[in-house]
Coordinates of C-alpha atoms and ligand atoms in Angstrom, one line a residue:
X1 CA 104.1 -123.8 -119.0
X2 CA 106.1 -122.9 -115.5
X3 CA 106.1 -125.8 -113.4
X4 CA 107.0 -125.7 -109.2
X5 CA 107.9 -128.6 -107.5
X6 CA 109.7 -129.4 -104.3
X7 CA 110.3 -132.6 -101.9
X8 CA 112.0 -132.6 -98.5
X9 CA 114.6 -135.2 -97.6
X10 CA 112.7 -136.3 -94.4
X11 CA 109.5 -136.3 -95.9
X12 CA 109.3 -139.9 -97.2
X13 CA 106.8 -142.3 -98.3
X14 CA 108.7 -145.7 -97.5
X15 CA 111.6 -147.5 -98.0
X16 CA 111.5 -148.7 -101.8
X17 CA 111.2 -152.7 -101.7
X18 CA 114.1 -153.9 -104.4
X19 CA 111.1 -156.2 -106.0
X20 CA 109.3 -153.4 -107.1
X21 CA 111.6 -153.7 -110.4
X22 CA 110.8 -158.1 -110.9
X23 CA 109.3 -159.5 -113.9
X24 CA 107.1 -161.8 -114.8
X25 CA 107.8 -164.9 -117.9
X26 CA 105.2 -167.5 -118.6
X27 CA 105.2 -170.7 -120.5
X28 CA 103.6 -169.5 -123.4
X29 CA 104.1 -168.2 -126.9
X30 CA 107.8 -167.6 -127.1
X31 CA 108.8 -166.2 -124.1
X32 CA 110.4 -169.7 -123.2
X33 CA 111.0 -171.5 -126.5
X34 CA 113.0 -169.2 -128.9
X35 CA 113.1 -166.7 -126.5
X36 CA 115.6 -167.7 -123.5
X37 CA 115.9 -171.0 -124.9
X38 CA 116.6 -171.9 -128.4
X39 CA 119.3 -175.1 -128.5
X40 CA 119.9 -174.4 -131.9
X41 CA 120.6 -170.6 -131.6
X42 CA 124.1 -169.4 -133.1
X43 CA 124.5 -167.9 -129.4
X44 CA 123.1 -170.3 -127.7
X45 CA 125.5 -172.0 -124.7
X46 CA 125.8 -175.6 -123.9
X47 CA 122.8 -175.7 -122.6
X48 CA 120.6 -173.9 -125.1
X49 CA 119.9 -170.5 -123.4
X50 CA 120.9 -167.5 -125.6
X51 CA 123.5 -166.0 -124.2
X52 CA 122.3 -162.7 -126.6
X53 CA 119.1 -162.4 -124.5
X54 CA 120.8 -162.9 -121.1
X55 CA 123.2 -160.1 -121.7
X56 CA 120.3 -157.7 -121.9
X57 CA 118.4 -159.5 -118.8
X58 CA 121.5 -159.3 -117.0
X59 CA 121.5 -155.1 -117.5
X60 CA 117.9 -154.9 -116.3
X61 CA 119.2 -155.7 -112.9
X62 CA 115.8 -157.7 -112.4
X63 CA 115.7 -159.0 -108.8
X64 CA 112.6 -161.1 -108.4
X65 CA 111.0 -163.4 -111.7
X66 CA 107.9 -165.1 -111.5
X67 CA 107.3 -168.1 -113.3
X68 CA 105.9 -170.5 -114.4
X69 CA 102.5 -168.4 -115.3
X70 CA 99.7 -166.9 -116.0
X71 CA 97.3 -168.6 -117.1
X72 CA 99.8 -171.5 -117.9
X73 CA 100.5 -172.6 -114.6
X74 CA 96.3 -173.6 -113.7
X75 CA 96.6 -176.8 -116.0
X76 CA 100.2 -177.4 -115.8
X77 CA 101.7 -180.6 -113.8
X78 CA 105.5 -179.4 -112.4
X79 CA 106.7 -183.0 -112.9
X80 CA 106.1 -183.4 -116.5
X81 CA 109.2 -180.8 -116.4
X82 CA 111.6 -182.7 -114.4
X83 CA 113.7 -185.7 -114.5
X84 CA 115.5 -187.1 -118.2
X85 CA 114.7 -184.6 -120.9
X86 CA 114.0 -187.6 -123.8
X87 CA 111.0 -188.9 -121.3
X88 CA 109.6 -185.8 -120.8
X89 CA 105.5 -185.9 -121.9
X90 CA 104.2 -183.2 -124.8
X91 CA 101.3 -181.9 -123.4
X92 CA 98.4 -179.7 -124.4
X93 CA 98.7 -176.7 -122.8
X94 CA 95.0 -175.5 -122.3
X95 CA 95.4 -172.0 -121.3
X96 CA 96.8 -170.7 -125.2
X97 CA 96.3 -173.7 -127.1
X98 CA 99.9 -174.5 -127.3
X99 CA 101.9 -177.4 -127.4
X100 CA 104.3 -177.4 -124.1
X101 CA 107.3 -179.7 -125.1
X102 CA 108.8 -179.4 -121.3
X103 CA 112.1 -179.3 -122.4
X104 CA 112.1 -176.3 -120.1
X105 CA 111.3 -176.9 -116.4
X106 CA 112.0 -176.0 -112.8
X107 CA 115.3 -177.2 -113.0
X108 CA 116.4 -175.7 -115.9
X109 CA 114.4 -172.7 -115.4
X110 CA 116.4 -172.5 -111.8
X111 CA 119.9 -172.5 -114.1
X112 CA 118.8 -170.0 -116.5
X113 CA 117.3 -168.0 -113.2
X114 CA 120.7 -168.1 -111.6
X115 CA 123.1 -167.2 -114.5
X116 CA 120.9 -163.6 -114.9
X117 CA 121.6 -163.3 -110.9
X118 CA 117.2 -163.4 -110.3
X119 CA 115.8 -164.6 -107.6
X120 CA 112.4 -167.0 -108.4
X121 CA 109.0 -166.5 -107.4
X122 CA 107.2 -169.1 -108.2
X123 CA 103.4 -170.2 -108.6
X124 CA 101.9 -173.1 -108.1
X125 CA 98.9 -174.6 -109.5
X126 CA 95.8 -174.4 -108.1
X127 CA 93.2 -174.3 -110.8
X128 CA 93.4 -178.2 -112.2
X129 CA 95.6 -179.1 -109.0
X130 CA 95.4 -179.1 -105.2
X131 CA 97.1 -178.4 -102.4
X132 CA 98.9 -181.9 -102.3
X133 CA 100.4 -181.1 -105.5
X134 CA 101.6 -177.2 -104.1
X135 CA 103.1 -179.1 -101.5
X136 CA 105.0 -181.6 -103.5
X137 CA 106.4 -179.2 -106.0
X138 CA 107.6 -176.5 -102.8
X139 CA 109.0 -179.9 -101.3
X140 CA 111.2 -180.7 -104.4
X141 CA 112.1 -177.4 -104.5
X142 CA 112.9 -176.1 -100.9
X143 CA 113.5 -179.3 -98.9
X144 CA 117.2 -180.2 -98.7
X145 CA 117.3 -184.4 -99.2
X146 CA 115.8 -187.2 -97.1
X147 CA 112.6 -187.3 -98.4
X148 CA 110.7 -188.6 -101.3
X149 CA 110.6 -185.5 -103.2
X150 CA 113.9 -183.5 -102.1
X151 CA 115.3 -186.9 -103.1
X152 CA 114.1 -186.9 -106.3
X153 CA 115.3 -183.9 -107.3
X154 CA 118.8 -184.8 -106.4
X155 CA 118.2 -187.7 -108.4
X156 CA 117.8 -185.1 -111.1
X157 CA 120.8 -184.0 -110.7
X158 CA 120.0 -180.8 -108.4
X159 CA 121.7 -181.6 -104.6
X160 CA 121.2 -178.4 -103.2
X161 CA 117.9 -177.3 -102.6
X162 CA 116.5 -173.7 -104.1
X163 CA 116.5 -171.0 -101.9
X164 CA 112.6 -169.8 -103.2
X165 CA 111.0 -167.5 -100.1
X166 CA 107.6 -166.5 -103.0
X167 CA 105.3 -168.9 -103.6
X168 CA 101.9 -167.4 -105.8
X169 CA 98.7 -169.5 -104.6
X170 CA 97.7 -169.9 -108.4
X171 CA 96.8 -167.1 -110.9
X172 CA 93.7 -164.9 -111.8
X173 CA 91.4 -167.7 -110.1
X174 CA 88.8 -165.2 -110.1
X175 CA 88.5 -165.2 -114.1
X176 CA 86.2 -167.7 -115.6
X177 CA 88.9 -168.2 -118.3
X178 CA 91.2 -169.3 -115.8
X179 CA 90.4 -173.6 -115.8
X180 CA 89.9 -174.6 -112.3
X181 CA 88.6 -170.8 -112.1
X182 CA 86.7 -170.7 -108.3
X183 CA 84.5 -168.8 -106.3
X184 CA 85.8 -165.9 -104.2
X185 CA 85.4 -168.0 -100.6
X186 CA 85.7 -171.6 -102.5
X187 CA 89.4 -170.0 -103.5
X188 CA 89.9 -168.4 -100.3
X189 CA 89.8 -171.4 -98.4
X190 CA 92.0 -173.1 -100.5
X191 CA 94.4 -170.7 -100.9
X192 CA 94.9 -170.1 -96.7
X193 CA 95.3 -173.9 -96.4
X194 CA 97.7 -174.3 -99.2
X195 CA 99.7 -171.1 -97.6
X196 CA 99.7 -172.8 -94.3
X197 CA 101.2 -175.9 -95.8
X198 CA 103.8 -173.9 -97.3
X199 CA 104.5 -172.2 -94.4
X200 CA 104.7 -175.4 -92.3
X201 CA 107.1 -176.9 -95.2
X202 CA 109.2 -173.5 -94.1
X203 CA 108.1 -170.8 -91.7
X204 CA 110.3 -168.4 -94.1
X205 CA 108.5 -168.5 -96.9
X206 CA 105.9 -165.5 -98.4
X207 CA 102.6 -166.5 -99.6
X208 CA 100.8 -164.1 -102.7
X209 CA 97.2 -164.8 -103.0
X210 CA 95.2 -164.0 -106.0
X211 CA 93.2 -160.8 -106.2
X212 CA 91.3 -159.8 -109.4
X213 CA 92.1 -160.0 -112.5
X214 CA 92.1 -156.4 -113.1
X215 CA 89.6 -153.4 -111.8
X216 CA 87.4 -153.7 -114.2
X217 CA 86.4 -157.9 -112.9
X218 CA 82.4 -157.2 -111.9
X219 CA 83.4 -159.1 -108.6
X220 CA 86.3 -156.5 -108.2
X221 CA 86.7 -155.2 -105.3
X222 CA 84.1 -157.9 -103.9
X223 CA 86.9 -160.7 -104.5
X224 CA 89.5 -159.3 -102.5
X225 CA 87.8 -158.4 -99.1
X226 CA 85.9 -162.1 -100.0
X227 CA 89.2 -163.8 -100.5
X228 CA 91.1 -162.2 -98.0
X229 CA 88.7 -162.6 -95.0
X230 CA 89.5 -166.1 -95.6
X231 CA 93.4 -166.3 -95.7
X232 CA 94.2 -163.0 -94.2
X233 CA 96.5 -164.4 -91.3
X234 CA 98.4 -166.4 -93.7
X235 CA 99.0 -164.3 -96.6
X236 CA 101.4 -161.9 -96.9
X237 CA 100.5 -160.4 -100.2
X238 CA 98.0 -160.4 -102.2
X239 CA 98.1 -159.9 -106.6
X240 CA 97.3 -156.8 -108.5
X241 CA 96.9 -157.0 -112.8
X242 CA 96.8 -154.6 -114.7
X243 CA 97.6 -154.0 -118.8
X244 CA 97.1 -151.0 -120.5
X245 CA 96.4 -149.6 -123.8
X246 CA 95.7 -146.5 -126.5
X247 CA 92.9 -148.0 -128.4
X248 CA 90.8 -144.6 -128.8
X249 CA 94.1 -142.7 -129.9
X250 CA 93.9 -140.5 -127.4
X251 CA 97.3 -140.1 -125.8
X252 CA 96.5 -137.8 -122.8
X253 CA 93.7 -140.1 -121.5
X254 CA 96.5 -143.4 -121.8
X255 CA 98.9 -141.5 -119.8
X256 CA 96.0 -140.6 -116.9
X257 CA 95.7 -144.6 -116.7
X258 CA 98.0 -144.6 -114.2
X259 CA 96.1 -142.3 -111.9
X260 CA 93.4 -144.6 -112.5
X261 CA 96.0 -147.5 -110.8
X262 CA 97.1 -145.3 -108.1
X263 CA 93.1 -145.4 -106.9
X264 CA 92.9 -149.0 -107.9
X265 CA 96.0 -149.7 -105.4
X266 CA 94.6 -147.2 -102.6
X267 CA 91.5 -149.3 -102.7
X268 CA 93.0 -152.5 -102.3
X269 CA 95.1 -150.7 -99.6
X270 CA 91.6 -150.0 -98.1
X271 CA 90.5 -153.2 -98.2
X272 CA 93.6 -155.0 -96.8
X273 CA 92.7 -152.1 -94.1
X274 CA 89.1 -153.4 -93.6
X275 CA 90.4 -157.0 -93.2
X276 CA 93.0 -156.5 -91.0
X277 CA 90.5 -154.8 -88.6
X278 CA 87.9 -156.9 -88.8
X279 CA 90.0 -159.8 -87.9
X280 CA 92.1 -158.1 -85.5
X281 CA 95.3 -159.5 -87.2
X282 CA 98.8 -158.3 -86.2
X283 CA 100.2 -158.8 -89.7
X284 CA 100.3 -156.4 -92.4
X285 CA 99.8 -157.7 -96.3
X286 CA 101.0 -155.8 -99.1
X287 CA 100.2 -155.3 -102.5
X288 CA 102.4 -157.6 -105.1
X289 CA 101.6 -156.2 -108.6
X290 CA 102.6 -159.2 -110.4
X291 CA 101.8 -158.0 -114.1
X292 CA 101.5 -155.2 -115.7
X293 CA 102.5 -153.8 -118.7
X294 CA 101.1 -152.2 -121.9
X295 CA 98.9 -154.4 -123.6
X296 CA 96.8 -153.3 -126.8
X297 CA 98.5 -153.4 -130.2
X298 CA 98.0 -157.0 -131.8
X299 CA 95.4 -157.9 -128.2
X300 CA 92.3 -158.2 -130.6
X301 CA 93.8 -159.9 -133.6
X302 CA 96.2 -162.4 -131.4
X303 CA 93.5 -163.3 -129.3
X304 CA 91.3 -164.3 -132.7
X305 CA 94.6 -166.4 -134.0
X306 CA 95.2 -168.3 -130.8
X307 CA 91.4 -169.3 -130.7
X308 CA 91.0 -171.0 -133.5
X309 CA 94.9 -172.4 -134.0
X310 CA 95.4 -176.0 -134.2
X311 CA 98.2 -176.4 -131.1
X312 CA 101.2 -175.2 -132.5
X313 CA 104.7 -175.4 -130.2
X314 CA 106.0 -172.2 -129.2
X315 CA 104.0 -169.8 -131.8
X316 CA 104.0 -166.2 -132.4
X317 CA 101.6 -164.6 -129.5
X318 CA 101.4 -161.5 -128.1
X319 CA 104.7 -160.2 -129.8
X320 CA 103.6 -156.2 -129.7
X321 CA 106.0 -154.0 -130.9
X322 CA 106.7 -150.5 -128.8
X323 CA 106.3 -147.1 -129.5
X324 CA 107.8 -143.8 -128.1
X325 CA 104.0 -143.2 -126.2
X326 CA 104.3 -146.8 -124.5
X327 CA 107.8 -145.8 -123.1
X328 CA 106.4 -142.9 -122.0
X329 CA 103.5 -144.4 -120.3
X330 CA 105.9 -146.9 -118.9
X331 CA 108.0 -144.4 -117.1
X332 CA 104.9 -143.0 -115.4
X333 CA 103.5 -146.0 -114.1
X334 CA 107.2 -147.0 -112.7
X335 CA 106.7 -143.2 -111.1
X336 CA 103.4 -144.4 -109.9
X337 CA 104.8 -147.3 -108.3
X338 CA 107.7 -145.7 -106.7
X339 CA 104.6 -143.6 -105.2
X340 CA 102.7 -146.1 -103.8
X341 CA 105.9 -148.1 -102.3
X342 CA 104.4 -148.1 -98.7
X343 CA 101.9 -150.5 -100.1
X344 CA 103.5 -151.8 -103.5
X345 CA 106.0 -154.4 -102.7
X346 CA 106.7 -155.9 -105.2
X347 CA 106.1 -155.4 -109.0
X348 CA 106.4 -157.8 -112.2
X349 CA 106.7 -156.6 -115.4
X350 CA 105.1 -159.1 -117.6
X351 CA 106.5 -160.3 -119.5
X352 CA 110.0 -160.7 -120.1
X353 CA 111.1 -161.6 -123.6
X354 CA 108.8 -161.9 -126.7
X355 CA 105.5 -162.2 -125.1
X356 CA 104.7 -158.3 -124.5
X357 CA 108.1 -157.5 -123.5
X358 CA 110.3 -155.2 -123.4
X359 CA 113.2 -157.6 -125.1
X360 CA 112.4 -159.2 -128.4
X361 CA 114.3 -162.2 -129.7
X362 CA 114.0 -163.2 -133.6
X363 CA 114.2 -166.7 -133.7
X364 CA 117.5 -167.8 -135.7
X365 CA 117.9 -163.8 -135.3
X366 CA 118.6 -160.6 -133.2
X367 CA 117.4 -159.9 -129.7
X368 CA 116.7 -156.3 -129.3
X369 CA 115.7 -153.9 -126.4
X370 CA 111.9 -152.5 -127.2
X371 CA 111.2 -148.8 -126.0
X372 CA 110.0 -149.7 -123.0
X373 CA 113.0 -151.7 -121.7
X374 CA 114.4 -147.9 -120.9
X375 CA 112.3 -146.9 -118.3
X376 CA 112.2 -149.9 -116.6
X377 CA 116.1 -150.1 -116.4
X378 CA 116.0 -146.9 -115.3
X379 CA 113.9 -147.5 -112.4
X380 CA 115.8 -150.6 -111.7
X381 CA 119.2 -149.4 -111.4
X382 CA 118.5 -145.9 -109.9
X383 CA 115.0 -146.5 -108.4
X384 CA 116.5 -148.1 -105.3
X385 CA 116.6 -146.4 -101.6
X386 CA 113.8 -143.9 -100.0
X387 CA 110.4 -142.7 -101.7
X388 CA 110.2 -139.3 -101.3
X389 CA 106.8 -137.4 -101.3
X390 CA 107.0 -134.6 -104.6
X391 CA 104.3 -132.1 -104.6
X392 CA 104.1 -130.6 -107.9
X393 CA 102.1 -127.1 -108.8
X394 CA 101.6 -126.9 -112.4
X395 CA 99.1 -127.2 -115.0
X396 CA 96.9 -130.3 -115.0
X397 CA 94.4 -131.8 -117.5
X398 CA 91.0 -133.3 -117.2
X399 CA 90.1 -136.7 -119.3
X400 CA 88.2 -139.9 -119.4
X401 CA 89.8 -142.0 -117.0
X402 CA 90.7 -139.1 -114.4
X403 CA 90.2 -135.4 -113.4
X404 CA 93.2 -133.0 -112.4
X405 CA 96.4 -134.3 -114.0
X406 CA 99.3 -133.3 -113.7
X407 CA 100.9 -132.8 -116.7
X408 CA 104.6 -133.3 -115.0
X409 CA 104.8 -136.9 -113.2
X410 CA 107.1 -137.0 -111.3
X411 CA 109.3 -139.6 -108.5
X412 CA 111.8 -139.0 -106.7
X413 CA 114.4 -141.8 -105.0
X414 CA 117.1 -141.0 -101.9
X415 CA 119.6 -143.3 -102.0
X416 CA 121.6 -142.4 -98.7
X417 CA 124.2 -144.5 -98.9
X418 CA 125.7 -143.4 -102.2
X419 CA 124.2 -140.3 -101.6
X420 CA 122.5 -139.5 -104.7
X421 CA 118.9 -138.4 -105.3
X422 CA 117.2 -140.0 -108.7
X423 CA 114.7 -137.9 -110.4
X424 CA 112.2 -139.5 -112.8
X425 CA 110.3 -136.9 -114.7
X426 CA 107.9 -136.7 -117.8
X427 CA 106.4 -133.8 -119.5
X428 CA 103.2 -135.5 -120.9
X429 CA 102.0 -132.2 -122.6
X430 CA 101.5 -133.2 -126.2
X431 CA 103.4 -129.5 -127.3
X432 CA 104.4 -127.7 -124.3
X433 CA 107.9 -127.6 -123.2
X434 CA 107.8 -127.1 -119.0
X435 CA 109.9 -124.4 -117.2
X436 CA 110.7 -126.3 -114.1
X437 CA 111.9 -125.0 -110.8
X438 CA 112.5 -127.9 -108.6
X439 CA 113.6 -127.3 -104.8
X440 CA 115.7 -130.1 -102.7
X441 CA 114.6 -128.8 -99.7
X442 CA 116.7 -130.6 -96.2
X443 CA 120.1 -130.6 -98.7
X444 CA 123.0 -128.9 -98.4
X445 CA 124.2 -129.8 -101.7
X446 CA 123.4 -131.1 -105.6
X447 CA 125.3 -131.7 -108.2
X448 CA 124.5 -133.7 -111.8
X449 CA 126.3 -137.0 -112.2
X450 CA 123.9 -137.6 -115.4
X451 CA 120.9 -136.4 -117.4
X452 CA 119.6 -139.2 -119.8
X453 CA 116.9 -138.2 -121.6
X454 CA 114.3 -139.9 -124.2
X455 CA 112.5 -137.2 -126.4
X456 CA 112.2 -135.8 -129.6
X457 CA 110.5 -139.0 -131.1
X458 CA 107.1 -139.8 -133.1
X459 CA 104.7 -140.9 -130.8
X460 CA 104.8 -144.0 -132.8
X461 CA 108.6 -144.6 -133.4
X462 CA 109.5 -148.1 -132.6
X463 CA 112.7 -150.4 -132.5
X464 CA 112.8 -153.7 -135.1
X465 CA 115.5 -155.8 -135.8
X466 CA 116.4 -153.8 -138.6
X467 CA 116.3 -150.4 -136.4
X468 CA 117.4 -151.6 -132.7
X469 CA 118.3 -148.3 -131.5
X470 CA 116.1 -146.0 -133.0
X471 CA 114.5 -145.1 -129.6
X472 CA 116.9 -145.1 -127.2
X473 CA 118.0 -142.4 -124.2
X474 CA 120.7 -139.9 -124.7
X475 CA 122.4 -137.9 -122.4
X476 CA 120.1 -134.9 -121.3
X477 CA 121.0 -130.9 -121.9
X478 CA 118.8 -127.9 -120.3
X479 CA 118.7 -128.8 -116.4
X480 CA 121.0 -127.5 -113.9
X481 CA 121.4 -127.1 -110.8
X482 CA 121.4 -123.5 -109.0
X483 CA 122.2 -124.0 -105.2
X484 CA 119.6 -127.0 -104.5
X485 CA 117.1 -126.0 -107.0
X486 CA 116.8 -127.9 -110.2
X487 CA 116.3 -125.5 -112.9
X488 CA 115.5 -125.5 -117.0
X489 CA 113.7 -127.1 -119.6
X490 CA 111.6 -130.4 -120.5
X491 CA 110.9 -130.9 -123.9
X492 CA 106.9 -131.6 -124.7
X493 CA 106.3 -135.4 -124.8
X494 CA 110.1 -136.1 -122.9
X495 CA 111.2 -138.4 -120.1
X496 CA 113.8 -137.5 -118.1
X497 CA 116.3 -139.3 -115.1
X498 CA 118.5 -136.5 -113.5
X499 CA 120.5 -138.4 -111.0
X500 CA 122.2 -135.9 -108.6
X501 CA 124.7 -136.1 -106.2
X502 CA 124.1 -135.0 -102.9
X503 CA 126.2 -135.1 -100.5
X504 CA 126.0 -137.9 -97.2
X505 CA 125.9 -135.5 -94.7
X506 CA 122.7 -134.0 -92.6
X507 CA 121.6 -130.4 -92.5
X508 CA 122.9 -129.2 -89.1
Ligands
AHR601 O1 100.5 -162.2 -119.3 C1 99.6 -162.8 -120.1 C2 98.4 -163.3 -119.3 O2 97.7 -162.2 -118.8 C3 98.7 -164.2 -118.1 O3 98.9 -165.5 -118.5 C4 97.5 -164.0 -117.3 O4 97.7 -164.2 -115.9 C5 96.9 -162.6 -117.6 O5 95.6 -162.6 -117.9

């Protein structure tokens, strides 16, 4: 299959928020507990994290981590995790059945947070809790000392205050799973007087207010223009969800789920549109994806176990392994992202470690990188800079989920400082290779600095503690560069990141 594509370097789509490339970890399962913190842990450091699974954090370059849920965070009291560690309560945590020890809190969280150089966004309760309590916790956390609560956290120990600027106005309220779950105006109230409060605590700081769940919600797209005529003025973002899956096996219909998003992000786009009009505001709000990520393989059976378990502390949950196809998958909706960075903000992979991740961490054991954690380093390190708009003429597909697809998907990144220009292709068709001809159009120059390349995999390859690198990228053969056009040869099923050098200067 011959495939055309082109971009021009002053034909861009925005300037790419560095949060696009955040993450998302949640008190639950073992994300926290045997996954960034295990005391006992042959690498763990003085003060229990494991310094294995911060070494591959640290290489994800993650800017932004939101914390401390999910669903967690609507039952969950922030001061049961502060203060001595030997007087900290067990509590029920009612959102996975769990037992939540709170040997983990904002304090310690905070350390962890700062030795893998992340910035936190954090949420605050308001399913079980109120606006009072959102208030307290962002006063502990931002204030600097003289009060009841600043002081009390340097009682704990912590002088300085946190430099936090995201604060999310509680989590999926709009799903009656969530406890305290509310009505679309009952939670839009709320959340524009707890965002003014937070704001009057410190005019600084960003407010994220819940949209729906996912697109499927039957109040979806209802909840948002419901929510947001409510808060608009004092938002300045509002949450996207979104997990994804292959349950029908059909691998060509996964990969169009990210079209699918693209429309389910233009629509929000819309209705932040409508609002904004309606109300007249002069602010803009933007779209903070705060999780997404593949979501399918053990969803069924884990959601059976956790039902019916009798509160275990820090248990097996959500632990899905990932395949070659997810990685794929992953590198388009990264792609997609990039796309949609005039409205995208900010993006959280969720989750971080253990709890559908792209690290793993045996307990006692090895921490690993899953397929996915390629892609999303990728974007991270190289996916930084200036959108640029990439019109592709190829071969396309039709499906389930979506009509038209392109079987390339493709981003494309400026960085004009270093003066590079990142491409992030994938060749989805399931046996075609793809002749591509790709012009640079407004450069003078290109040259390779590096090909990495993921390809030549089963579908269902994964990595394991036994096999940690069976998936992994390898430097790329079969594209070059002719003058500025990017020529040769993507494998069927292959993912590629050309980054090129080229050049600082501007076409005369
Ligand atoms: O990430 C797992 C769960 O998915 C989160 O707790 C919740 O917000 C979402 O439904």
């Amino acid at each position: 299959m011959r495939i055309r594509a082109s971009l021009h370097r002053d034909f861009k789509i925005s300037h790419i928020d560095d949060r696009l490339y955040s993450a998302f970890i949640e008190h639950m399962g073992r994300a926290i507990y045997s996954g960034i913190y295990e005391p006992d842990h042959p690498k763990a450091d003085a003060n229990g994290f494991r310094r294995d699974v911060l070494e591959l954090v640290r290489d994800l370059k993650i800017p932004a981590i939101r914390y401390p849920g999910g669903n967690f965070v609507s039952a969950y009291r922030w001061e049961d995790g502060v203060g001595p560690k030997d007087q900290r309560p067990v509590r029920l945590d009612l959102a996975w059945r769990s037992k939540e020890t709170n040997q983990i809190g904002i304090n310690e969280f905070a350390q962890w947070a700062d030795m893998a150089d992340i910035e936190m966004m954090l949420a605050v309760n308001l399913g079980s809790r109120s606006l009072e309590d959102a208030r307290n916790f962002a006063e502990y956390v931002i204030h600097p000392s003289g009060t009841y609560w600043s002081d009390l956290r340097r009682s704990h120990g912590v002088n300085k205050p946190y430099d936090v600027k995201m604060w999310c106005l509680g989590n999926e309220m709009d799903g009656p799973w969530q406890i305290g779950h509310k009505e679309a105006k009952e939670y839009g109230r709320l959340a524009d007087e707890t965002a003014k409060a937070l704001k009057a605590l410190d005019s600084n700081i960003e407010t994220i207010v819940c949209g729906s769940s996912n697109d499927q919600m039957p109040t979806y797209p209802d909840w948002e223009r419901e929510v947001l005529e409510e808060c608009y003025e004092n938002v300045d973002y509002i949450s996207l969800h979104k997990y994804f899956g292959n349950s029908s096996n059909d691998t060509l219909n996964y990969f169009a789920k990210i079209e699918e998003t693209g429309r389910y992000i233009q629509a929000i786009g819309g209705v932040i549109d409508f609002v904004k009009a309606k109300k007249r505001a002069r602010n803009d709000v933007y779209i903070c994806f705060d999780e997404w990520n593949v979501w399918y393989h053990r969803r069924e059976e884990d959601s059976r176990r956790w039902r019916s378990w009798d509160w275990p502390e820090a248990p097996d949950l959500l632990e899905e392994d990932y395949n070659f196809e997810d990685a794929l998958f992953v590198a388009g909706l990264l792609n997609e992202f990039i796309r949609r960075s005039d409205r995208v903000r900010i993006a959280c992979i969720a989750q971080l470690v253990n709890v559908i991740a792209p690290i793993r961490a045996e307990k006692s054991g090895l921490a690993w990188r899953q397929t996915i954690y390629y892609p999303y380093q990728f974007a991270s390190l190289y996916g930084r800079g200036i959108a640029l708009n990439v019109s592709v003429d190829g071969p396309t597909y039709d499906c389930k989920v979506a009509d038209d697809v392109s079987y390339l998907d493709a981003a494309a990144v400026h960085d004009e400082q270093a003066g590079t220009v990142t491409l992030f292709l994938v060749n989805r068709h399931l046996e075609e290779a793809a002749e591509l001809d790709f012009s640079l159009t407004g450069f003078t120059e290109a040259r390779v600095i590096e090909h990495k390349v993921m390809e030549g995999f089963g579908l269902r390859d994964t990595n394991g503690p036994g096999k940690p690198d069976a998936v992994a990228p390898r430097d790329g053969t079969g594209l070059g560069v002719e003058d500025v056009q990017v020529k040769g040869k993507l494998a069927p099923l292959s993912y590629h990141v050309l980054r090129l050098d080229v050049g600082r200067g501007v076409m005369s």
